[in-house]
mmCIF file of C-alpha atoms in Angstrom:
data_model
loop_
_atom_site.group_PDB
_atom_site.id
_atom_site.type_symbol
_atom_site.label_atom_id
_atom_site.label_comp_id
_atom_site.label_asym_id
_atom_site.label_seq_id
_atom_site.Cartn_x
_atom_site.Cartn_y
_atom_site.Cartn_z
ATOM 1 C CA UNK A 46 37.209 -26.682 76.624
ATOM 2 C CA UNK A 47 34.575 -28.393 78.741
ATOM 3 C CA UNK A 48 31.015 -27.205 78.240
ATOM 4 C CA UNK A 49 29.009 -26.205 81.313
ATOM 5 C CA UNK A 50 26.710 -28.874 82.658
ATOM 6 C CA UNK A 51 23.488 -27.053 81.850
ATOM 7 C CA UNK A 52 24.521 -27.042 78.188
ATOM 8 C CA UNK A 53 25.624 -30.689 78.176
ATOM 9 C CA UNK A 54 22.474 -31.799 79.928
ATOM 10 C CA UNK A 55 20.025 -33.285 77.326
ATOM 11 C CA UNK A 56 22.343 -32.063 74.507
ATOM 12 C CA UNK A 57 20.929 -34.401 71.874
ATOM 13 C CA UNK A 58 17.401 -33.312 72.614
ATOM 14 C CA UNK A 59 18.412 -29.658 72.420
ATOM 15 C CA UNK A 60 20.170 -30.180 69.069
ATOM 16 C CA UNK A 61 17.169 -32.017 67.673
ATOM 17 C CA UNK A 62 14.829 -29.212 68.794
ATOM 18 C CA UNK A 63 17.079 -26.615 67.190
ATOM 19 C CA UNK A 64 17.091 -28.550 63.918
ATOM 20 C CA UNK A 65 13.314 -28.867 63.950
ATOM 21 C CA UNK A 66 12.978 -25.140 64.621
ATOM 22 C CA UNK A 67 15.344 -24.292 61.771
ATOM 23 C CA UNK A 68 13.499 -26.531 59.343
ATOM 24 C CA UNK A 69 10.181 -25.046 60.433
ATOM 25 C CA UNK A 70 11.498 -21.527 59.954
ATOM 26 C CA UNK A 71 12.791 -22.332 56.469
ATOM 27 C CA UNK A 72 9.477 -23.976 55.640
ATOM 28 C CA UNK A 73 7.513 -20.937 56.738
ATOM 29 C CA UNK A 74 9.766 -18.599 54.744
ATOM 30 C CA UNK A 75 9.587 -20.719 51.591
ATOM 31 C CA UNK A 76 5.844 -21.233 51.935
ATOM 32 C CA UNK A 77 5.349 -17.448 51.850
ATOM 33 C CA UNK A 78 7.976 -16.745 49.165
ATOM 34 C CA UNK A 79 8.897 -20.026 47.438
ATOM 35 C CA UNK A 80 11.559 -20.232 44.688
ATOM 36 C CA UNK A 81 10.089 -20.313 41.180
ATOM 37 C CA UNK A 82 11.063 -20.075 37.519
ATOM 38 C CA UNK A 83 9.511 -18.209 34.638
ATOM 39 C CA UNK A 84 10.147 -17.819 30.892
ATOM 40 C CA UNK A 85 10.230 -14.460 29.159
ATOM 41 C CA UNK A 86 10.577 -13.459 25.507
ATOM 42 C CA UNK A 87 13.025 -10.722 24.595
ATOM 43 C CA UNK A 88 13.690 -9.116 21.206
ATOM 44 C CA UNK A 89 17.031 -9.509 19.459
ATOM 45 C CA UNK A 90 18.615 -6.227 18.261
ATOM 46 C CA UNK A 91 18.844 -6.438 14.454
ATOM 47 C CA UNK A 92 18.500 -2.950 12.990
ATOM 48 C CA UNK A 93 19.924 -2.681 9.449
ATOM 49 C CA UNK A 94 22.510 -0.251 10.801
ATOM 50 C CA UNK A 95 23.765 -3.006 13.158
ATOM 51 C CA UNK A 96 24.551 -5.383 10.261
ATOM 52 C CA UNK A 97 27.890 -4.970 8.418
ATOM 53 C CA UNK A 98 27.378 -2.731 5.375
ATOM 54 C CA UNK A 99 27.774 -5.424 2.695
ATOM 55 C CA UNK A 100 25.306 -7.856 4.304
ATOM 56 C CA UNK A 101 21.565 -7.968 4.999
ATOM 57 C CA UNK A 102 19.280 -10.269 7.002
ATOM 58 C CA UNK A 103 17.080 -12.480 4.822
ATOM 59 C CA UNK A 104 14.573 -13.247 7.613
ATOM 60 C CA UNK A 105 14.097 -11.622 11.037
ATOM 61 C CA UNK A 106 15.836 -13.261 13.984
ATOM 62 C CA UNK A 107 13.085 -14.489 16.355
ATOM 63 C CA UNK A 108 12.851 -13.417 19.990
ATOM 64 C CA UNK A 109 14.946 -15.210 22.588
ATOM 65 C CA UNK A 110 13.210 -17.328 25.222
ATOM 66 C CA UNK A 111 14.991 -16.749 28.527
ATOM 67 C CA UNK A 112 14.498 -18.768 31.711
ATOM 68 C CA UNK A 113 14.591 -16.871 35.017
ATOM 69 C CA UNK A 114 14.778 -18.211 38.563
ATOM 70 C CA UNK A 115 14.357 -16.682 42.011
ATOM 71 C CA UNK A 116 11.925 -16.065 44.861
ATOM 72 C CA UNK A 117 8.334 -15.549 43.838
ATOM 73 C CA UNK A 118 8.301 -11.935 45.039
ATOM 74 C CA UNK A 119 11.415 -11.119 42.998
ATOM 75 C CA UNK A 120 10.015 -12.720 39.874
ATOM 76 C CA UNK A 121 6.699 -10.892 40.340
ATOM 77 C CA UNK A 122 8.473 -7.526 40.511
ATOM 78 C CA UNK A 123 10.940 -8.277 37.711
ATOM 79 C CA UNK A 124 10.890 -5.845 34.754
ATOM 80 C CA UNK A 125 12.118 -6.543 31.231
ATOM 81 C CA UNK A 126 14.228 -3.377 31.347
ATOM 82 C CA UNK A 127 16.625 -5.307 33.594
ATOM 83 C CA UNK A 128 17.654 -7.432 30.608
ATOM 84 C CA UNK A 129 20.130 -6.307 27.970
ATOM 85 C CA UNK A 130 20.745 -8.326 24.811
ATOM 86 C CA UNK A 131 23.899 -7.692 22.760
ATOM 87 C CA UNK A 132 24.601 -9.360 19.412
ATOM 88 C CA UNK A 133 28.068 -9.375 17.874
ATOM 89 C CA UNK A 134 26.886 -8.494 14.355
ATOM 90 C CA UNK A 135 30.335 -7.101 13.529
ATOM 91 C CA UNK A 136 31.635 -10.672 13.609
ATOM 92 C CA UNK A 137 29.625 -11.544 10.464
ATOM 93 C CA UNK A 138 32.074 -12.076 7.594
ATOM 94 C CA UNK A 139 30.183 -14.359 5.193
ATOM 95 C CA UNK A 140 26.720 -15.063 3.812
ATOM 96 C CA UNK A 141 24.614 -18.061 4.833
ATOM 97 C CA UNK A 142 22.875 -19.403 7.919
ATOM 98 C CA UNK A 143 25.382 -18.672 10.678
ATOM 99 C CA UNK A 144 25.554 -18.615 14.471
ATOM 100 C CA UNK A 145 26.242 -15.113 15.767
ATOM 101 C CA UNK A 146 27.539 -14.616 19.338
ATOM 102 C CA UNK A 147 25.008 -13.116 21.736
ATOM 103 C CA UNK A 148 25.205 -12.084 25.385
ATOM 104 C CA UNK A 149 22.406 -11.432 27.846
ATOM 105 C CA UNK A 150 22.968 -9.469 31.057
ATOM 106 C CA UNK A 151 20.586 -9.057 33.978
ATOM 107 C CA UNK A 152 20.788 -6.066 36.331
ATOM 108 C CA UNK A 153 18.241 -7.461 38.836
ATOM 109 C CA UNK A 154 20.269 -9.167 41.614
ATOM 110 C CA UNK A 155 17.156 -10.880 42.977
ATOM 111 C CA UNK A 156 16.636 -12.920 39.796
ATOM 112 C CA UNK A 157 19.001 -15.366 38.134
ATOM 113 C CA UNK A 158 19.373 -16.175 34.419
ATOM 114 C CA UNK A 159 19.244 -19.912 33.841
ATOM 115 C CA UNK A 160 21.489 -21.148 31.006
ATOM 116 C CA UNK A 161 21.125 -18.083 28.725
ATOM 117 C CA UNK A 162 21.917 -18.681 25.021
ATOM 118 C CA UNK A 163 25.352 -17.732 23.732
ATOM 119 C CA UNK A 164 24.500 -17.584 19.978
ATOM 120 C CA UNK A 165 21.580 -16.814 17.676
ATOM 121 C CA UNK A 166 21.000 -18.319 14.241
ATOM 122 C CA UNK A 167 20.798 -15.729 11.435
ATOM 123 C CA UNK A 168 20.200 -16.070 7.681
ATOM 124 C CA UNK A 169 22.542 -13.505 6.143
ATOM 125 C CA UNK A 170 22.977 -12.644 2.459
ATOM 126 C CA UNK A 171 25.148 -10.299 0.424
ATOM 127 C CA UNK A 172 23.617 -6.843 -0.122
ATOM 128 C CA UNK A 173 23.153 -6.300 -3.884
ATOM 129 C CA UNK A 174 21.180 -3.981 -6.163
ATOM 130 C CA UNK A 175 19.136 -4.201 -9.356
ATOM 131 C CA UNK A 176 17.398 -1.725 -11.666
ATOM 132 C CA UNK A 177 13.702 -2.365 -12.310
ATOM 133 C CA UNK A 178 11.380 -0.663 -14.820
ATOM 134 C CA UNK A 179 8.311 0.934 -13.254
ATOM 135 C CA UNK A 180 5.067 -0.696 -14.416
ATOM 136 C CA UNK A 181 1.856 1.359 -14.215
ATOM 137 C CA UNK A 182 -0.982 -0.866 -13.021
ATOM 138 C CA UNK A 183 -4.424 0.617 -13.774
ATOM 139 C CA UNK A 184 -6.592 -1.129 -11.177
ATOM 140 C CA UNK A 185 -9.823 0.191 -12.728
ATOM 141 C CA UNK A 186 -10.209 1.825 -16.193
ATOM 142 C CA UNK A 187 -11.846 5.232 -16.854
ATOM 143 C CA UNK A 188 -15.660 5.392 -16.998
ATOM 144 C CA UNK A 189 -17.554 4.484 -20.155
ATOM 145 C CA UNK A 190 -16.744 6.690 -23.112
ATOM 146 C CA UNK A 191 -13.153 7.347 -21.965
ATOM 147 C CA UNK A 192 -9.861 5.537 -22.552
ATOM 148 C CA UNK A 193 -6.209 5.995 -21.656
ATOM 149 C CA UNK A 194 -4.192 7.039 -24.676
ATOM 150 C CA UNK A 195 -0.734 7.210 -23.050
ATOM 151 C CA UNK A 196 0.949 6.383 -19.735
ATOM 152 C CA UNK A 197 4.406 7.333 -18.440
ATOM 153 C CA UNK A 198 6.415 7.310 -15.211
ATOM 154 C CA UNK A 199 9.256 9.698 -14.358
ATOM 155 C CA UNK A 200 11.757 8.247 -13.676
ATOM 156 C CA UNK A 201 10.919 5.150 -15.712
ATOM 157 C CA UNK A 202 13.056 2.853 -13.514
ATOM 158 C CA UNK A 203 14.091 2.522 -9.855
ATOM 159 C CA UNK A 204 17.069 0.936 -8.084
ATOM 160 C CA UNK A 205 16.272 -1.737 -5.484
ATOM 161 C CA UNK A 206 18.874 -2.879 -2.939
ATOM 162 C CA UNK A 207 18.481 -6.017 -0.860
ATOM 163 C CA UNK A 208 19.406 -9.670 -0.359
ATOM 164 C CA UNK A 209 21.041 -10.956 -3.533
ATOM 165 C CA UNK A 210 19.086 -14.232 -3.541
ATOM 166 C CA UNK A 211 15.752 -12.386 -3.275
ATOM 167 C CA UNK A 212 16.139 -9.747 -5.996
ATOM 168 C CA UNK A 213 15.544 -12.103 -8.926
ATOM 169 C CA UNK A 214 12.002 -11.877 -10.309
ATOM 170 C CA UNK A 215 11.036 -8.668 -8.501
ATOM 171 C CA UNK A 216 8.727 -6.181 -10.211
ATOM 172 C CA UNK A 217 8.264 -2.486 -9.448
ATOM 173 C CA UNK A 218 4.717 -1.134 -9.815
ATOM 174 C CA UNK A 219 2.574 1.870 -9.117
ATOM 175 C CA UNK A 220 -1.161 1.319 -8.718
ATOM 176 C CA UNK A 221 -3.868 3.797 -9.738
ATOM 177 C CA UNK A 222 -7.665 3.752 -9.922
ATOM 178 C CA UNK A 223 -9.150 5.662 -12.890
ATOM 179 C CA UNK A 224 -12.776 4.666 -12.369
ATOM 180 C CA UNK A 225 -13.856 8.272 -11.732
ATOM 181 C CA UNK A 226 -11.348 10.093 -13.917
ATOM 182 C CA UNK A 227 -12.349 11.817 -17.171
ATOM 183 C CA UNK A 228 -9.381 14.175 -17.367
ATOM 184 C CA UNK A 229 -5.620 13.711 -17.555
ATOM 185 C CA UNK A 230 -3.834 12.470 -14.429
ATOM 186 C CA UNK A 231 -0.585 13.723 -12.923
ATOM 187 C CA UNK A 232 0.220 12.151 -9.570
ATOM 188 C CA UNK A 233 3.172 11.323 -7.323
ATOM 189 C CA UNK A 234 2.749 7.628 -6.464
ATOM 190 C CA UNK A 235 4.543 5.169 -4.175
ATOM 191 C CA UNK A 236 6.609 2.445 -5.851
ATOM 192 C CA UNK A 237 5.544 -1.014 -4.631
ATOM 193 C CA UNK A 238 7.452 -4.274 -5.057
ATOM 194 C CA UNK A 239 5.933 -7.581 -6.197
ATOM 195 C CA UNK A 240 7.492 -11.032 -6.435
ATOM 196 C CA UNK A 241 7.549 -13.331 -9.461
ATOM 197 C CA UNK A 242 4.099 -14.682 -8.479
ATOM 198 C CA UNK A 243 2.491 -11.234 -8.420
ATOM 199 C CA UNK A 244 2.302 -11.044 -4.612
ATOM 200 C CA UNK A 245 3.155 -7.726 -3.000
ATOM 201 C CA UNK A 246 6.376 -7.685 -0.983
ATOM 202 C CA UNK A 247 5.583 -5.550 2.084
ATOM 203 C CA UNK A 248 8.648 -4.138 3.879
ATOM 204 C CA UNK A 249 10.641 -7.368 4.377
ATOM 205 C CA UNK A 250 13.945 -7.094 6.306
ATOM 206 C CA UNK A 251 15.907 -8.156 3.224
ATOM 207 C CA UNK A 252 14.967 -5.007 1.272
ATOM 208 C CA UNK A 253 17.578 -2.317 1.803
ATOM 209 C CA UNK A 254 15.641 0.360 -0.065
ATOM 210 C CA UNK A 255 13.939 1.571 -3.256
ATOM 211 C CA UNK A 256 15.400 4.669 -4.939
ATOM 212 C CA UNK A 257 13.392 6.754 -5.583
ATOM 213 C CA UNK A 258 10.482 5.531 -3.480
ATOM 214 C CA UNK A 259 7.975 7.625 -5.506
ATOM 215 C CA UNK A 260 7.626 8.465 -9.210
ATOM 216 C CA UNK A 261 5.629 11.044 -11.150
ATOM 217 C CA UNK A 262 2.918 9.305 -13.182
ATOM 218 C CA UNK A 263 1.252 10.990 -16.151
ATOM 219 C CA UNK A 264 -1.779 9.409 -17.848
ATOM 220 C CA UNK A 265 -3.574 10.991 -20.806
ATOM 221 C CA UNK A 266 -7.306 10.254 -20.807
ATOM 222 C CA UNK A 267 -9.403 10.910 -23.906
ATOM 223 C CA UNK A 268 -13.000 10.308 -24.806
ATOM 224 C CA UNK A 269 -13.921 7.348 -26.943
ATOM 225 C CA UNK A 270 -14.754 8.633 -30.433
ATOM 226 C CA UNK A 271 -17.563 7.021 -32.376
ATOM 227 C CA UNK A 272 -19.972 8.076 -35.096
ATOM 228 C CA UNK A 273 -23.613 7.714 -36.074
ATOM 229 C CA UNK A 274 -26.095 9.133 -38.597
ATOM 230 C CA UNK A 275 -28.527 11.692 -37.310
ATOM 231 C CA UNK A 276 -31.460 13.567 -38.908
ATOM 232 C CA UNK A 277 -31.085 17.285 -39.581
ATOM 233 C CA UNK A 278 -33.908 19.397 -38.106
ATOM 234 C CA UNK A 279 -34.072 23.043 -39.315
ATOM 235 C CA UNK A 280 -34.559 25.579 -36.555
ATOM 236 C CA UNK A 281 -37.008 28.429 -37.364
ATOM 237 C CA UNK A 282 -37.710 31.786 -35.803
ATOM 238 C CA UNK A 283 -40.319 34.453 -36.567
ATOM 239 C CA UNK A 284 -43.323 34.189 -38.910
ATOM 240 C CA UNK A 285 -44.123 34.852 -42.619
ATOM 241 C CA UNK A 286 -45.948 38.101 -43.484
ATOM 242 C CA UNK A 287 -49.667 38.323 -42.854
ATOM 243 C CA UNK A 288 -51.600 36.261 -45.420
ATOM 244 C CA UNK A 289 -48.666 33.927 -46.080
ATOM 245 C CA UNK A 290 -48.080 30.435 -44.660
ATOM 246 C CA UNK A 291 -45.148 27.984 -44.535
ATOM 247 C CA UNK A 292 -46.396 24.789 -46.168
ATOM 248 C CA UNK A 293 -43.243 22.753 -46.838
ATOM 249 C CA UNK A 294 -39.619 22.389 -45.697
ATOM 250 C CA UNK A 295 -36.967 20.227 -47.324
ATOM 251 C CA UNK A 296 -33.382 19.676 -46.123
ATOM 252 C CA UNK A 297 -30.398 18.544 -48.161
ATOM 253 C CA UNK A 298 -28.813 16.420 -46.915
ATOM 254 C CA UNK A 299 -31.574 15.050 -44.739
ATOM 255 C CA UNK A 300 -29.049 13.460 -42.347
ATOM 256 C CA UNK A 301 -25.393 13.925 -41.398
ATOM 257 C CA UNK A 302 -22.722 11.801 -39.686
ATOM 258 C CA UNK A 303 -21.988 12.895 -36.144
ATOM 259 C CA UNK A 304 -18.669 12.019 -34.455
ATOM 260 C CA UNK A 305 -17.858 12.289 -30.771
ATOM 261 C CA UNK A 306 -17.940 10.519 -27.409
ATOM 262 C CA UNK A 307 -20.322 7.599 -27.248
ATOM 263 C CA UNK A 308 -22.103 8.972 -24.210
ATOM 264 C CA UNK A 309 -22.982 12.200 -26.091
ATOM 265 C CA UNK A 310 -24.049 10.512 -29.325
ATOM 266 C CA UNK A 311 -26.368 8.131 -27.500
ATOM 267 C CA UNK A 312 -28.686 11.047 -26.734
ATOM 268 C CA UNK A 313 -28.710 12.552 -30.252
ATOM 269 C CA UNK A 314 -31.556 11.291 -32.444
ATOM 270 C CA UNK A 315 -31.479 14.563 -34.395
ATOM 271 C CA UNK A 316 -29.291 17.610 -34.735
ATOM 272 C CA UNK A 317 -30.508 21.229 -35.235
ATOM 273 C CA UNK A 318 -29.322 23.885 -37.661
ATOM 274 C CA UNK A 319 -28.573 27.492 -36.983
ATOM 275 C CA UNK A 320 -31.840 29.544 -36.822
ATOM 276 C CA UNK A 321 -33.682 30.575 -40.037
ATOM 277 C CA UNK A 322 -35.830 33.678 -39.723
ATOM 278 C CA UNK A 323 -39.205 33.479 -41.519
ATOM 279 C CA UNK A 324 -39.840 37.192 -41.135
ATOM 280 C CA UNK A 325 -40.593 38.790 -44.552
ATOM 281 C CA UNK A 326 -40.180 35.553 -46.542
ATOM 282 C CA UNK A 327 -42.572 34.648 -49.366
ATOM 283 C CA UNK A 328 -42.528 32.070 -52.171
ATOM 284 C CA UNK A 329 -39.835 29.426 -52.357
ATOM 285 C CA UNK A 330 -36.616 30.340 -50.512
ATOM 286 C CA UNK A 331 -33.380 28.382 -49.996
ATOM 287 C CA UNK A 332 -30.895 29.023 -47.212
ATOM 288 C CA UNK A 333 -27.531 27.398 -46.443
ATOM 289 C CA UNK A 334 -27.279 26.988 -42.704
ATOM 290 C CA UNK A 335 -24.757 25.590 -40.279
ATOM 291 C CA UNK A 336 -25.471 22.338 -38.438
ATOM 292 C CA UNK A 337 -25.021 22.906 -34.689
ATOM 293 C CA UNK A 338 -24.276 19.723 -32.713
ATOM 294 C CA UNK A 339 -23.424 20.017 -28.974
ATOM 295 C CA UNK A 340 -19.872 20.747 -27.784
ATOM 296 C CA UNK A 341 -17.561 17.787 -28.306
ATOM 297 C CA UNK A 342 -19.476 16.531 -31.351
ATOM 298 C CA UNK A 343 -18.753 17.283 -35.015
ATOM 299 C CA UNK A 344 -21.030 16.941 -38.069
ATOM 300 C CA UNK A 345 -20.114 15.839 -41.588
ATOM 301 C CA UNK A 346 -21.089 17.748 -43.636
ATOM 302 C CA UNK A 347 -21.172 20.786 -41.367
ATOM 303 C CA UNK A 348 -23.807 22.677 -43.423
ATOM 304 C CA UNK A 349 -27.158 21.902 -45.059
ATOM 305 C CA UNK A 350 -29.435 23.584 -47.597
ATOM 306 C CA UNK A 351 -32.926 24.242 -46.319
ATOM 307 C CA UNK A 352 -35.695 25.050 -48.869
ATOM 308 C CA UNK A 353 -38.823 26.765 -47.577
ATOM 309 C CA UNK A 354 -42.124 26.975 -49.536
ATOM 310 C CA UNK A 355 -44.312 29.831 -48.334
ATOM 311 C CA UNK A 356 -47.636 30.380 -50.138
ATOM 312 C CA UNK A 357 -50.283 33.086 -50.032
ATOM 313 C CA UNK A 358 -53.489 32.099 -48.371
#
């Protein structure tokens, strides 16, 4: 077919102009919305329930770095919800550092995935269990004058499940502060795990669980018993008859041994007796009276003989 003359006239010039126009149009379009790339980080699904029952992850699988390409406007409006990561955890059949198949899909047609990874590296171990005794760690002792006389945990041991290679050397502890406790303690406390170096192990992925996670701790706190000698001071009430006067008092024994908490004994330089009434007394009179230390303190002996000399004026 022969083209009309007006088309054939200056054909080369017309084709060149069309090409320049097309290039200019493409340039304008790309200048306003040029193609770009960006890198995003996406989490790898690795819930314990995803892993085959007899295995456990030793360390978390790090996020995937994905490269995206597309027009600037598409990349700017891209949302992470468009990406779906699937890991074939059911394919795991042995322990060790293994490559697990992974697939990444993108539901945003305006953005392309550039060379997405096909596997992830995972450190997998056999899921095992061990029984550990529960150690009671008193972070601070009772206040002065008090001590712990017994400690117990119920149950006395817990079962820990986790990565077989990590269970060796673990310790199970409960921590308690007794710095303001003067009475017995009964408390439900969390069981914490520590490694062989005494460092707390805080919720690592390789721990399958601690059963039970809490234990009942009972601590008996008693006062520190000590003793000291203290003077006996007779306590008197009333007065002798008119014309009579108390001129001498003797006590046998003059001192006794007090026993009790240190903090109480520190304040006792003397200890009183039960009251002796002077009403109607004359001459020399002896009375056996009880020594009355404060509550929590005992006296040895518990009685004393008080001799009173009352003379006529």
